[in-house]
PDB file of C-alpha atoms in Angstrom:
ATOM      1  CA  MET A  25     -16.394 -13.882 -25.740  1.00  0.00           C
ATOM      2  CA  ILE A  26     -15.610 -16.093 -22.865  1.00  0.00           C
ATOM      3  CA  ARG A  27     -14.895 -19.074 -25.169  1.00  0.00           C
ATOM      4  CA  CYS A  28     -12.636 -16.847 -27.221  1.00  0.00           C
ATOM      5  CA  VAL A  29     -10.583 -15.968 -24.107  1.00  0.00           C
ATOM      6  CA  ALA A  30     -10.490 -19.513 -22.959  1.00  0.00           C
ATOM      7  CA  PHE A  31      -9.185 -20.647 -26.381  1.00  0.00           C
ATOM      8  CA  TRP A  32      -6.478 -17.891 -26.370  1.00  0.00           C
ATOM      9  CA  ASN A  33      -5.406 -18.860 -22.887  1.00  0.00           C
ATOM     10  CA  THR A  34      -5.250 -22.594 -23.638  1.00  0.00           C
ATOM     11  CA  SER A  35      -3.821 -22.419 -27.139  1.00  0.00           C
ATOM     12  CA  PRO A  36      -0.092 -21.335 -27.041  1.00  0.00           C
ATOM     13  CA  HIS A  37       0.561 -22.480 -30.621  1.00  0.00           C
ATOM     14  CA  PHE A  38      -2.304 -20.121 -31.839  1.00  0.00           C
ATOM     15  CA  ARG A  39      -0.928 -17.312 -29.636  1.00  0.00           C
ATOM     16  CA  GLY A  40       2.676 -17.868 -30.845  1.00  0.00           C
ATOM     17  CA  ALA A  41       1.502 -17.772 -34.574  1.00  0.00           C
ATOM     18  CA  PHE A  42      -0.666 -14.752 -34.023  1.00  0.00           C
ATOM     19  CA  TRP A  43       2.192 -12.654 -32.491  1.00  0.00           C
ATOM     20  CA  LYS A  44       4.739 -14.058 -35.095  1.00  0.00           C
ATOM     21  CA  VAL A  45       2.309 -12.930 -38.084  1.00  0.00           C
ATOM     22  CA  SER A  46       1.740  -9.585 -36.229  1.00  0.00           C
ATOM     23  CA  PHE A  47       5.591  -8.964 -35.957  1.00  0.00           C
ATOM     24  CA  CYS A  48       6.103  -9.657 -39.674  1.00  0.00           C
ATOM     25  CA  LEU A  49       3.338  -7.303 -40.737  1.00  0.00           C
ATOM     26  CA  CYS A  50       4.933  -4.592 -38.508  1.00  0.00           C
ATOM     27  CA  PHE A  51       8.330  -5.120 -40.071  1.00  0.00           C
ATOM     28  CA  SER A  52       7.012  -5.185 -43.652  1.00  0.00           C
ATOM     29  CA  ALA A  53       5.588  -1.762 -42.908  1.00  0.00           C
ATOM     30  CA  ILE A  54       8.766  -0.659 -41.681  1.00  0.00           C
ATOM     31  CA  ASN A  55      10.639  -2.176 -44.573  1.00  0.00           C
ATOM     32  CA  GLY A  56       8.361  -0.137 -46.841  1.00  0.00           C
ATOM     33  CA  ILE A  57       9.013   3.064 -44.852  1.00  0.00           C
ATOM     34  CA  VAL A  58      12.802   2.637 -45.237  1.00  0.00           C
ATOM     35  CA  ARG A  59      12.508   2.127 -48.999  1.00  0.00           C
ATOM     36  CA  TYR A  60      10.281   5.053 -49.215  1.00  0.00           C
ATOM     37  CA  LEU A  61      12.510   7.422 -47.323  1.00  0.00           C
ATOM     38  CA  SER A  62      15.432   6.537 -49.665  1.00  0.00           C
ATOM     39  CA  GLN A  63      13.472   6.795 -52.926  1.00  0.00           C
ATOM     40  CA  ILE A  64      11.822  10.066 -52.049  1.00  0.00           C
ATOM     41  CA  ALA A  65      15.140  11.651 -50.976  1.00  0.00           C
ATOM     42  CA  GLU A  66      16.845  10.616 -54.265  1.00  0.00           C
ATOM     43  CA  SER A  67      13.926  11.780 -56.360  1.00  0.00           C
ATOM     44  CA  ILE A  68      14.197  15.295 -54.838  1.00  0.00           C
ATOM     45  CA  GLY A  69      17.984  15.398 -55.123  1.00  0.00           C
ATOM     46  CA  GLN A  70      18.682  14.747 -51.291  1.00  0.00           C
ATOM     47  CA  VAL A  71      21.253  12.408 -49.758  1.00  0.00           C
ATOM     48  CA  PRO A  72      19.209   9.493 -48.261  1.00  0.00           C
ATOM     49  CA  LEU A  73      19.504   9.257 -44.542  1.00  0.00           C
ATOM     50  CA  PRO A  74      22.117   6.650 -43.679  1.00  0.00           C
ATOM     51  CA  ALA A  75      20.865   3.187 -42.453  1.00  0.00           C
ATOM     52  CA  TYR A  76      22.416   3.689 -39.022  1.00  0.00           C
ATOM     53  CA  GLU A  77      20.775   6.988 -38.497  1.00  0.00           C
ATOM     54  CA  VAL A  78      17.308   5.582 -39.512  1.00  0.00           C
ATOM     55  CA  ALA A  79      17.957   2.807 -37.069  1.00  0.00           C
ATOM     56  CA  PHE A  80      18.906   5.203 -34.366  1.00  0.00           C
ATOM     57  CA  PHE A  81      15.853   7.277 -34.702  1.00  0.00           C
ATOM     58  CA  GLN A  82      13.640   4.227 -34.841  1.00  0.00           C
ATOM     59  CA  SER A  83      15.125   2.880 -31.496  1.00  0.00           C
ATOM     60  CA  LEU A  84      14.852   6.348 -30.131  1.00  0.00           C
ATOM     61  CA  PHE A  85      11.200   6.754 -30.867  1.00  0.00           C
ATOM     62  CA  GLY A  86      10.488   3.138 -30.115  1.00  0.00           C
ATOM     63  CA  LEU A  87      11.644   4.067 -26.400  1.00  0.00           C
ATOM     64  CA  VAL A  88       8.889   6.681 -26.316  1.00  0.00           C
ATOM     65  CA  PHE A  89       6.143   4.161 -26.807  1.00  0.00           C
ATOM     66  CA  LEU A  90       7.712   1.737 -24.223  1.00  0.00           C
ATOM     67  CA  ALA A  91       8.185   4.663 -21.600  1.00  0.00           C
ATOM     68  CA  PRO A  92       4.746   4.216 -19.936  1.00  0.00           C
ATOM     69  CA  TRP A  93       5.542   0.476 -19.145  1.00  0.00           C
ATOM     70  CA  VAL A  94       8.888   1.531 -17.658  1.00  0.00           C
ATOM     71  CA  LEU A  95       7.298   4.447 -15.592  1.00  0.00           C
ATOM     72  CA  GLN A  96       4.487   2.033 -14.444  1.00  0.00           C
ATOM     73  CA  ASN A  97       6.646  -0.633 -13.150  1.00  0.00           C
ATOM     74  CA  GLY A  98       9.650   1.401 -11.991  1.00  0.00           C
ATOM     75  CA  PRO A  99      13.375   0.860 -12.115  1.00  0.00           C
ATOM     76  CA  GLU A 100      13.023  -2.656 -10.691  1.00  0.00           C
ATOM     77  CA  SER A 101      11.332  -3.732 -13.960  1.00  0.00           C
ATOM     78  CA  LEU A 102      14.692  -3.148 -15.911  1.00  0.00           C
ATOM     79  CA  LYS A 103      16.692  -5.906 -13.959  1.00  0.00           C
ATOM     80  CA  THR A 104      17.780  -8.684 -15.919  1.00  0.00           C
ATOM     81  CA  ARG A 105      19.428 -12.017 -14.818  1.00  0.00           C
ATOM     82  CA  HIS A 106      21.529 -12.244 -18.030  1.00  0.00           C
ATOM     83  CA  PRO A 107      23.227  -8.862 -18.769  1.00  0.00           C
ATOM     84  CA  PHE A 108      25.946 -10.616 -20.912  1.00  0.00           C
ATOM     85  CA  LEU A 109      23.386 -12.332 -22.964  1.00  0.00           C
ATOM     86  CA  GLN A 110      21.299  -9.209 -23.511  1.00  0.00           C
ATOM     87  CA  THR A 111      24.351  -7.292 -24.405  1.00  0.00           C
ATOM     88  CA  CYS A 112      25.399  -9.875 -27.194  1.00  0.00           C
ATOM     89  CA  ARG A 113      21.860  -9.880 -28.451  1.00  0.00           C
ATOM     90  CA  ILE A 114      21.773  -6.053 -28.495  1.00  0.00           C
ATOM     91  CA  CYS A 115      25.059  -5.912 -30.533  1.00  0.00           C
ATOM     92  CA  LEU A 116      23.861  -8.558 -33.012  1.00  0.00           C
ATOM     93  CA  SER A 117      20.400  -6.868 -33.525  1.00  0.00           C
ATOM     94  CA  ALA A 118      21.848  -3.429 -33.980  1.00  0.00           C
ATOM     95  CA  ILE A 119      24.407  -4.735 -36.710  1.00  0.00           C
ATOM     96  CA  GLY A 120      21.733  -6.691 -38.333  1.00  0.00           C
ATOM     97  CA  ILE A 121      19.210  -3.734 -38.553  1.00  0.00           C
ATOM     98  CA  VAL A 122      22.007  -1.535 -40.246  1.00  0.00           C
ATOM     99  CA  LEU A 123      22.742  -4.159 -42.705  1.00  0.00           C
ATOM    100  CA  CYS A 124      19.245  -4.802 -43.453  1.00  0.00           C
ATOM    101  CA  TYR A 125      18.318  -1.214 -43.937  1.00  0.00           C
ATOM    102  CA  THR A 126      21.247  -0.738 -45.993  1.00  0.00           C
ATOM    103  CA  ALA A 127      20.085  -3.681 -48.223  1.00  0.00           C
ATOM    104  CA  PHE A 128      16.532  -2.020 -48.431  1.00  0.00           C
ATOM    105  CA  THR A 129      18.077   0.953 -49.864  1.00  0.00           C
ATOM    106  CA  TYR A 130      19.776  -0.643 -52.848  1.00  0.00           C
ATOM    107  CA  MET A 131      17.602  -3.936 -53.566  1.00  0.00           C
ATOM    108  CA  PRO A 132      13.980  -4.529 -54.246  1.00  0.00           C
ATOM    109  CA  LEU A 133      12.001  -5.469 -51.032  1.00  0.00           C
ATOM    110  CA  ALA A 134      11.095  -8.794 -52.163  1.00  0.00           C
ATOM    111  CA  GLN A 135      14.413  -9.809 -53.024  1.00  0.00           C
ATOM    112  CA  ALA A 136      16.213  -8.573 -49.910  1.00  0.00           C
ATOM    113  CA  VAL A 137      13.461  -9.977 -47.520  1.00  0.00           C
ATOM    114  CA  ALA A 138      13.613 -13.478 -49.444  1.00  0.00           C
ATOM    115  CA  LEU A 139      17.444 -13.708 -48.807  1.00  0.00           C
ATOM    116  CA  MET A 140      16.864 -12.987 -45.178  1.00  0.00           C
ATOM    117  CA  PHE A 141      14.959 -16.276 -44.967  1.00  0.00           C
ATOM    118  CA  LEU A 142      18.432 -17.964 -44.983  1.00  0.00           C
ATOM    119  CA  GLY A 143      18.264 -16.912 -41.337  1.00  0.00           C
ATOM    120  CA  PRO A 144      16.671 -20.143 -39.917  1.00  0.00           C
ATOM    121  CA  LEU A 145      19.132 -22.402 -42.067  1.00  0.00           C
ATOM    122  CA  ILE A 146      22.145 -20.339 -40.610  1.00  0.00           C
ATOM    123  CA  THR A 147      20.340 -20.844 -37.199  1.00  0.00           C
ATOM    124  CA  ALA A 148      20.486 -24.656 -37.730  1.00  0.00           C
ATOM    125  CA  VAL A 149      24.096 -24.677 -38.707  1.00  0.00           C
ATOM    126  CA  GLY A 150      24.732 -22.293 -35.663  1.00  0.00           C
ATOM    127  CA  ALA A 151      23.129 -24.721 -33.423  1.00  0.00           C
ATOM    128  CA  ARG A 152      25.241 -27.412 -34.670  1.00  0.00           C
ATOM    129  CA  ILE A 153      28.482 -25.552 -34.152  1.00  0.00           C
ATOM    130  CA  PHE A 154      27.604 -23.716 -30.771  1.00  0.00           C
ATOM    131  CA  LEU A 155      24.947 -26.114 -29.324  1.00  0.00           C
ATOM    132  CA  LYS A 156      26.447 -29.253 -30.556  1.00  0.00           C
ATOM    133  CA  GLU A 157      23.080 -30.413 -32.076  1.00  0.00           C
ATOM    134  CA  THR A 158      23.103 -33.138 -34.711  1.00  0.00           C
ATOM    135  CA  ILE A 159      22.482 -32.460 -38.243  1.00  0.00           C
ATOM    136  CA  GLY A 160      21.287 -35.551 -39.850  1.00  0.00           C
ATOM    137  CA  ILE A 161      20.752 -36.433 -43.645  1.00  0.00           C
ATOM    138  CA  GLU A 162      17.166 -34.926 -43.665  1.00  0.00           C
ATOM    139  CA  ARG A 163      18.230 -31.614 -42.066  1.00  0.00           C
ATOM    140  CA  GLY A 164      21.431 -31.492 -43.949  1.00  0.00           C
ATOM    141  CA  LEU A 165      19.568 -31.811 -47.184  1.00  0.00           C
ATOM    142  CA  ALA A 166      17.054 -29.249 -46.268  1.00  0.00           C
ATOM    143  CA  ILE A 167      19.882 -26.829 -45.347  1.00  0.00           C
ATOM    144  CA  LEU A 168      21.630 -27.479 -48.745  1.00  0.00           C
ATOM    145  CA  VAL A 169      18.413 -26.986 -50.656  1.00  0.00           C
ATOM    146  CA  GLY A 170      17.728 -23.791 -48.857  1.00  0.00           C
ATOM    147  CA  PHE A 171      21.093 -22.301 -49.838  1.00  0.00           C
ATOM    148  CA  VAL A 172      20.433 -23.288 -53.255  1.00  0.00           C
ATOM    149  CA  GLY A 173      17.319 -21.456 -53.226  1.00  0.00           C
ATOM    150  CA  GLY A 174      19.345 -18.416 -51.867  1.00  0.00           C
ATOM    151  CA  GLY A 175      21.377 -18.630 -54.839  1.00  0.00           C
ATOM    152  CA  PHE A 176      18.353 -18.560 -57.145  1.00  0.00           C
ATOM    153  CA  ILE A 177      17.154 -15.302 -55.445  1.00  0.00           C
ATOM    154  CA  SER A 178      20.524 -13.642 -55.630  1.00  0.00           C
ATOM    155  CA  GLN A 179      20.982 -14.958 -59.295  1.00  0.00           C
ATOM    156  CA  THR A 180      24.601 -15.667 -58.595  1.00  0.00           C
ATOM    157  CA  ILE A 181      24.151 -19.318 -59.614  1.00  0.00           C
ATOM    158  CA  PHE A 182      23.208 -18.408 -63.344  1.00  0.00           C
ATOM    159  CA  ILE A 183      25.088 -15.188 -63.818  1.00  0.00           C
ATOM    160  CA  PRO A 184      28.668 -15.754 -62.796  1.00  0.00           C
ATOM    161  CA  GLY A 185      30.557 -12.935 -61.199  1.00  0.00           C
ATOM    162  CA  THR A 186      27.338 -10.909 -60.058  1.00  0.00           C
ATOM    163  CA  ILE A 187      27.792 -11.619 -56.351  1.00  0.00           C
ATOM    164  CA  THR A 188      28.342  -8.280 -54.647  1.00  0.00           C
ATOM    165  CA  LEU A 189      28.528  -6.850 -51.247  1.00  0.00           C
ATOM    166  CA  ILE A 190      25.062  -5.641 -51.644  1.00  0.00           C
ATOM    167  CA  ALA A 191      23.730  -9.163 -52.175  1.00  0.00           C
ATOM    168  CA  LEU A 192      25.433 -10.425 -49.098  1.00  0.00           C
ATOM    169  CA  LEU A 193      24.046  -7.644 -46.813  1.00  0.00           C
ATOM    170  CA  PRO A 194      20.635  -9.435 -46.214  1.00  0.00           C
ATOM    171  CA  VAL A 195      22.498 -12.690 -45.753  1.00  0.00           C
ATOM    172  CA  LEU A 196      24.851 -11.101 -43.111  1.00  0.00           C
ATOM    173  CA  ALA A 197      21.711  -9.629 -41.447  1.00  0.00           C
ATOM    174  CA  ALA A 198      19.952 -12.828 -41.366  1.00  0.00           C
ATOM    175  CA  ALA A 199      22.984 -14.299 -39.675  1.00  0.00           C
ATOM    176  CA  CYS A 200      22.931 -11.636 -37.032  1.00  0.00           C
ATOM    177  CA  PHE A 201      19.086 -11.866 -36.389  1.00  0.00           C
ATOM    178  CA  SER A 202      19.486 -15.715 -36.304  1.00  0.00           C
ATOM    179  CA  GLY A 203      22.059 -15.424 -33.400  1.00  0.00           C
ATOM    180  CA  ALA A 204      19.779 -12.794 -31.632  1.00  0.00           C
ATOM    181  CA  THR A 205      16.846 -15.275 -32.056  1.00  0.00           C
ATOM    182  CA  LEU A 206      18.662 -18.113 -30.357  1.00  0.00           C
ATOM    183  CA  MET A 207      19.382 -15.689 -27.344  1.00  0.00           C
ATOM    184  CA  ILE A 208      15.862 -14.345 -27.198  1.00  0.00           C
ATOM    185  CA  ARG A 209      14.592 -18.065 -26.876  1.00  0.00           C
ATOM    186  CA  ARG A 210      16.859 -18.290 -23.790  1.00  0.00           C
ATOM    187  CA  LEU A 211      15.969 -14.950 -22.340  1.00  0.00           C
ATOM    188  CA  THR A 212      12.220 -15.427 -22.470  1.00  0.00           C
ATOM    189  CA  ARG A 213      12.549 -18.164 -19.751  1.00  0.00           C
ATOM    190  CA  GLU A 214      13.237 -15.594 -17.090  1.00  0.00           C
ATOM    191  CA  ASP A 215      12.818 -12.018 -18.597  1.00  0.00           C
ATOM    192  CA  SER A 216       9.519 -10.437 -19.759  1.00  0.00           C
ATOM    193  CA  PRO A 217       8.934  -9.659 -23.310  1.00  0.00           C
ATOM    194  CA  GLN A 218       8.572  -5.935 -22.364  1.00  0.00           C
ATOM    195  CA  LEU A 219      11.882  -6.163 -20.673  1.00  0.00           C
ATOM    196  CA  ILE A 220      13.606  -7.802 -23.675  1.00  0.00           C
ATOM    197  CA  VAL A 221      12.283  -5.097 -26.126  1.00  0.00           C
ATOM    198  CA  THR A 222      13.088  -2.245 -23.814  1.00  0.00           C
ATOM    199  CA  TYR A 223      16.795  -3.463 -23.410  1.00  0.00           C
ATOM    200  CA  LEU A 224      17.087  -3.576 -27.071  1.00  0.00           C
ATOM    201  CA  LEU A 225      15.709  -0.127 -27.855  1.00  0.00           C
ATOM    202  CA  LEU A 226      17.430   1.344 -24.688  1.00  0.00           C
ATOM    203  CA  PHE A 227      20.976   0.246 -25.650  1.00  0.00           C
ATOM    204  CA  THR A 228      20.670   0.202 -29.423  1.00  0.00           C
ATOM    205  CA  ALA A 229      19.983   3.883 -29.352  1.00  0.00           C
ATOM    206  CA  PRO A 230      23.345   4.856 -27.799  1.00  0.00           C
ATOM    207  CA  ILE A 231      25.185   2.375 -30.013  1.00  0.00           C
ATOM    208  CA  LEU A 232      23.896   3.865 -33.150  1.00  0.00           C
ATOM    209  CA  PHE A 233      24.188   7.517 -31.818  1.00  0.00           C
ATOM    210  CA  VAL A 234      27.843   7.543 -32.280  1.00  0.00           C
ATOM    211  CA  PRO A 235      27.866   7.164 -35.968  1.00  0.00           C
ATOM    212  CA  THR A 236      24.799   9.357 -36.278  1.00  0.00           C
ATOM    213  CA  LEU A 237      26.423  12.141 -34.266  1.00  0.00           C
ATOM    214  CA  PHE A 238      29.663  12.082 -36.367  1.00  0.00           C
ATOM    215  CA  PHE A 239      28.356  11.104 -39.954  1.00  0.00           C
ATOM    216  CA  GLY A 240      24.596  11.557 -39.920  1.00  0.00           C
ATOM    217  CA  ILE A 241      22.554  14.512 -41.462  1.00  0.00           C
ATOM    218  CA  MET A 242      19.755  16.343 -39.953  1.00  0.00           C
ATOM    219  CA  PRO A 243      16.271  14.910 -41.209  1.00  0.00           C
ATOM    220  CA  ASP A 244      14.148  17.110 -43.034  1.00  0.00           C
ATOM    221  CA  PRO A 245      10.561  18.010 -41.642  1.00  0.00           C
ATOM    222  CA  TRP A 246       8.785  15.680 -44.033  1.00  0.00           C
ATOM    223  CA  GLN A 247      10.906  12.731 -42.628  1.00  0.00           C
ATOM    224  CA  TRP A 248      10.207  13.187 -38.919  1.00  0.00           C
ATOM    225  CA  PRO A 249       6.675  11.744 -39.004  1.00  0.00           C
ATOM    226  CA  TRP A 250       7.933   8.584 -40.798  1.00  0.00           C
ATOM    227  CA  LEU A 251      10.684   8.051 -38.347  1.00  0.00           C
ATOM    228  CA  LEU A 252       8.258   8.415 -35.439  1.00  0.00           C
ATOM    229  CA  MET A 253       6.015   5.720 -37.102  1.00  0.00           C
ATOM    230  CA  MET A 254       8.891   3.340 -37.462  1.00  0.00           C
ATOM    231  CA  GLY A 255       9.614   3.884 -33.799  1.00  0.00           C
ATOM    232  CA  GLY A 256       6.041   2.752 -32.998  1.00  0.00           C
ATOM    233  CA  LEU A 257       6.310  -0.074 -35.414  1.00  0.00           C
ATOM    234  CA  ALA A 258       9.473  -1.344 -34.230  1.00  0.00           C
ATOM    235  CA  ALA A 259       8.361  -1.322 -30.607  1.00  0.00           C
ATOM    236  CA  SER A 260       5.332  -3.184 -31.499  1.00  0.00           C
ATOM    237  CA  ALA A 261       7.266  -5.731 -33.701  1.00  0.00           C
ATOM    238  CA  HIS A 262       9.826  -6.595 -31.161  1.00  0.00           C
ATOM    239  CA  LEU A 263       7.140  -6.855 -28.424  1.00  0.00           C
ATOM    240  CA  CYS A 264       5.163  -9.357 -30.782  1.00  0.00           C
ATOM    241  CA  LEU A 265       8.294 -11.357 -31.361  1.00  0.00           C
ATOM    242  CA  SER A 266       9.213 -11.694 -27.844  1.00  0.00           C
ATOM    243  CA  LYS A 267       5.588 -12.782 -26.948  1.00  0.00           C
ATOM    244  CA  ALA A 268       5.610 -15.227 -29.759  1.00  0.00           C
ATOM    245  CA  TYR A 269       8.873 -16.943 -28.525  1.00  0.00           C
ATOM    246  CA  ALA A 270       7.613 -16.981 -25.081  1.00  0.00           C
ATOM    247  CA  SER A 271       4.359 -18.741 -26.299  1.00  0.00           C
ATOM    248  CA  THR A 272       5.687 -21.737 -28.148  1.00  0.00           C
ATOM    249  CA  GLU A 273       8.646 -23.379 -29.927  1.00  0.00           C
ATOM    250  CA  VAL A 274      10.922 -21.486 -32.433  1.00  0.00           C
ATOM    251  CA  SER A 275      10.628 -24.448 -34.895  1.00  0.00           C
ATOM    252  CA  TYR A 276       6.835 -24.292 -34.980  1.00  0.00           C
ATOM    253  CA  LEU A 277       6.887 -20.457 -35.572  1.00  0.00           C
ATOM    254  CA  ILE A 278       9.349 -20.507 -38.453  1.00  0.00           C
ATOM    255  CA  PRO A 279       6.657 -21.120 -41.372  1.00  0.00           C
ATOM    256  CA  TYR A 280       4.803 -18.025 -40.104  1.00  0.00           C
ATOM    257  CA  GLY A 281       7.641 -15.901 -40.767  1.00  0.00           C
ATOM    258  CA  PHE A 282       6.920 -16.318 -44.571  1.00  0.00           C
ATOM    259  CA  THR A 283       4.272 -13.728 -44.044  1.00  0.00           C
ATOM    260  CA  LYS A 284       7.045 -11.129 -44.123  1.00  0.00           C
ATOM    261  CA  TRP A 285       7.994 -11.988 -47.706  1.00  0.00           C
ATOM    262  CA  PHE A 286       4.537 -11.981 -49.068  1.00  0.00           C
ATOM    263  CA  ALA A 287       3.765  -8.636 -47.166  1.00  0.00           C
ATOM    264  CA  SER A 288       6.936  -6.955 -48.254  1.00  0.00           C
ATOM    265  CA  ALA A 289       6.318  -8.101 -51.934  1.00  0.00           C
ATOM    266  CA  LEU A 290       2.966  -6.721 -51.823  1.00  0.00           C
ATOM    267  CA  VAL A 291       4.262  -3.247 -50.339  1.00  0.00           C
ATOM    268  CA  GLY A 292       7.019  -3.341 -53.024  1.00  0.00           C
ATOM    269  CA  VAL A 293       4.478  -3.845 -55.752  1.00  0.00           C
ATOM    270  CA  ALA A 294       1.784  -1.430 -54.571  1.00  0.00           C
ATOM    271  CA  ALA A 295       3.962   1.198 -53.431  1.00  0.00           C
ATOM    272  CA  PHE A 296       7.010   1.220 -55.649  1.00  0.00           C
ATOM    273  CA  GLY A 297       6.038  -0.810 -58.628  1.00  0.00           C
ATOM    274  CA  GLU A 298       8.683  -3.547 -57.782  1.00  0.00           C
ATOM    275  CA  ILE A 299       7.339  -6.745 -59.452  1.00  0.00           C
ATOM    276  CA  PRO A 300       9.543  -9.669 -58.011  1.00  0.00           C
ATOM    277  CA  SER A 301      11.695 -11.342 -60.796  1.00  0.00           C
ATOM    278  CA  TYR A 302      11.096 -14.904 -61.787  1.00  0.00           C
ATOM    279  CA  TRP A 303      14.127 -16.247 -60.066  1.00  0.00           C
ATOM    280  CA  THR A 304      13.185 -14.312 -56.845  1.00  0.00           C
ATOM    281  CA  CYS A 305       9.979 -16.049 -56.728  1.00  0.00           C
ATOM    282  CA  VAL A 306      11.428 -19.502 -57.542  1.00  0.00           C
ATOM    283  CA  GLY A 307      14.116 -19.037 -54.960  1.00  0.00           C
ATOM    284  CA  ALA A 308      11.871 -17.878 -52.362  1.00  0.00           C
ATOM    285  CA  PHE A 309       9.598 -20.941 -52.666  1.00  0.00           C
ATOM    286  CA  VAL A 310      12.455 -23.331 -52.963  1.00  0.00           C
ATOM    287  CA  LEU A 311      13.818 -21.665 -49.676  1.00  0.00           C
ATOM    288  CA  MET A 312      10.461 -21.769 -48.073  1.00  0.00           C
ATOM    289  CA  SER A 313      10.077 -25.372 -48.827  1.00  0.00           C
ATOM    290  CA  ALA A 314      13.451 -26.200 -47.317  1.00  0.00           C
ATOM    291  CA  ILE A 315      12.627 -24.268 -44.144  1.00  0.00           C
ATOM    292  CA  ILE A 316       9.213 -25.955 -43.785  1.00  0.00           C
ATOM    293  CA  SER A 317      10.914 -29.425 -44.088  1.00  0.00           C
ATOM    294  CA  LEU A 318      13.581 -28.224 -41.620  1.00  0.00           C
ATOM    295  CA  SER A 319      10.987 -27.064 -39.137  1.00  0.00           C
ATOM    296  CA  LEU A 320       8.749 -30.280 -39.481  1.00  0.00           C
ATOM    297  CA  GLY A 321      11.809 -32.340 -38.894  1.00  0.00           C
ATOM    298  CA  GLU A 322      12.566 -30.280 -35.764  1.00  0.00           C
ATOM    299  CA  ALA A 323       8.919 -30.824 -34.586  1.00  0.00           C
ATOM    300  CA  ARG A 324       9.299 -34.586 -35.147  1.00  0.00           C
ATOM    301  CA  ARG A 325      12.568 -34.633 -33.283  1.00  0.00           C
ATOM    302  CA  HIS A 326      11.134 -32.741 -30.380  1.00  0.00           C
ATOM    303  CA  ALA A 327       8.243 -35.289 -30.288  1.00  0.00           C
ATOM    304  CA  VAL A 328      10.558 -38.118 -30.153  1.00  0.00           C
ATOM    305  CA  LEU A 329      12.593 -36.570 -27.245  1.00  0.00           C
ATOM    306  CA  ARG A 330       9.359 -35.816 -25.338  1.00  0.00           C
ATOM    307  CA  ASP A 331       8.263 -39.508 -25.773  1.00  0.00           C
ATOM    308  CA  VAL A 332      11.516 -40.806 -24.554  1.00  0.00           C
ATOM    309  CA  THR A 333      11.584 -38.596 -21.390  1.00  0.00           C
ATOM    310  CA  ALA A 334       7.939 -39.087 -20.501  1.00  0.00           C
TER     311      ALA A 334
END
């Protein structure tokens, strides 16, 4: 037992991988619940809950699970040194969640989640534009191959004219989450994981309450337990993600995010009979290969920088 604790405390990469995989499993379960709420409502002739309303209740109930931490640590625990950065991250995350849940309503889980793996590639492009990082031949080729994989998944490369707003939803969601990821990495230097998650849920709920108040519908009794479960899973997922980013580098954690695709595909097959198409599988593995290549290149680049500065 003592050796296990010592290994945990001295192995930041292992801790980061553990928390990232835990995050992926939590969100795979949430993805399945979103799909379930939509399909069951349609099967009994009801109008499915809008994506923004599902996201609102998820954030609201997520706060319930984080309330003990806030009460234990008092109002002082809610102070942040980066209010503007927190605000930008919250807005991006709220938009990303709504886009993501809308995609899950209309697309098979495996396809939607696979398209969201364009996120790391968008992050790399964003780092070039906003952080002035250099994109060499190796990184550029990996990004290009990754976007080709995204085309395979959406099948727009082989079926001209099929690109639709629905196919773009998970891509736009990935762009929002990528921007939020860059901000989380900066925030974890000074803010605790609990604070980062609390801010997200605390301010996402009021943002999404506005459209829910004017355009939402009252959930049926059978839907409330699922919404409550989503809140607990969301609080756990965001906490795991913040702990992962606080443990080790983002580039090291990227490959572990593939757990989300395999877990979501399994949920889709087991719960809804959604067998991923041939092109979805091919595109997913092409995209994963590109991301692995990109993350390995990032690791080598950081190693060289450490050697130069040492």
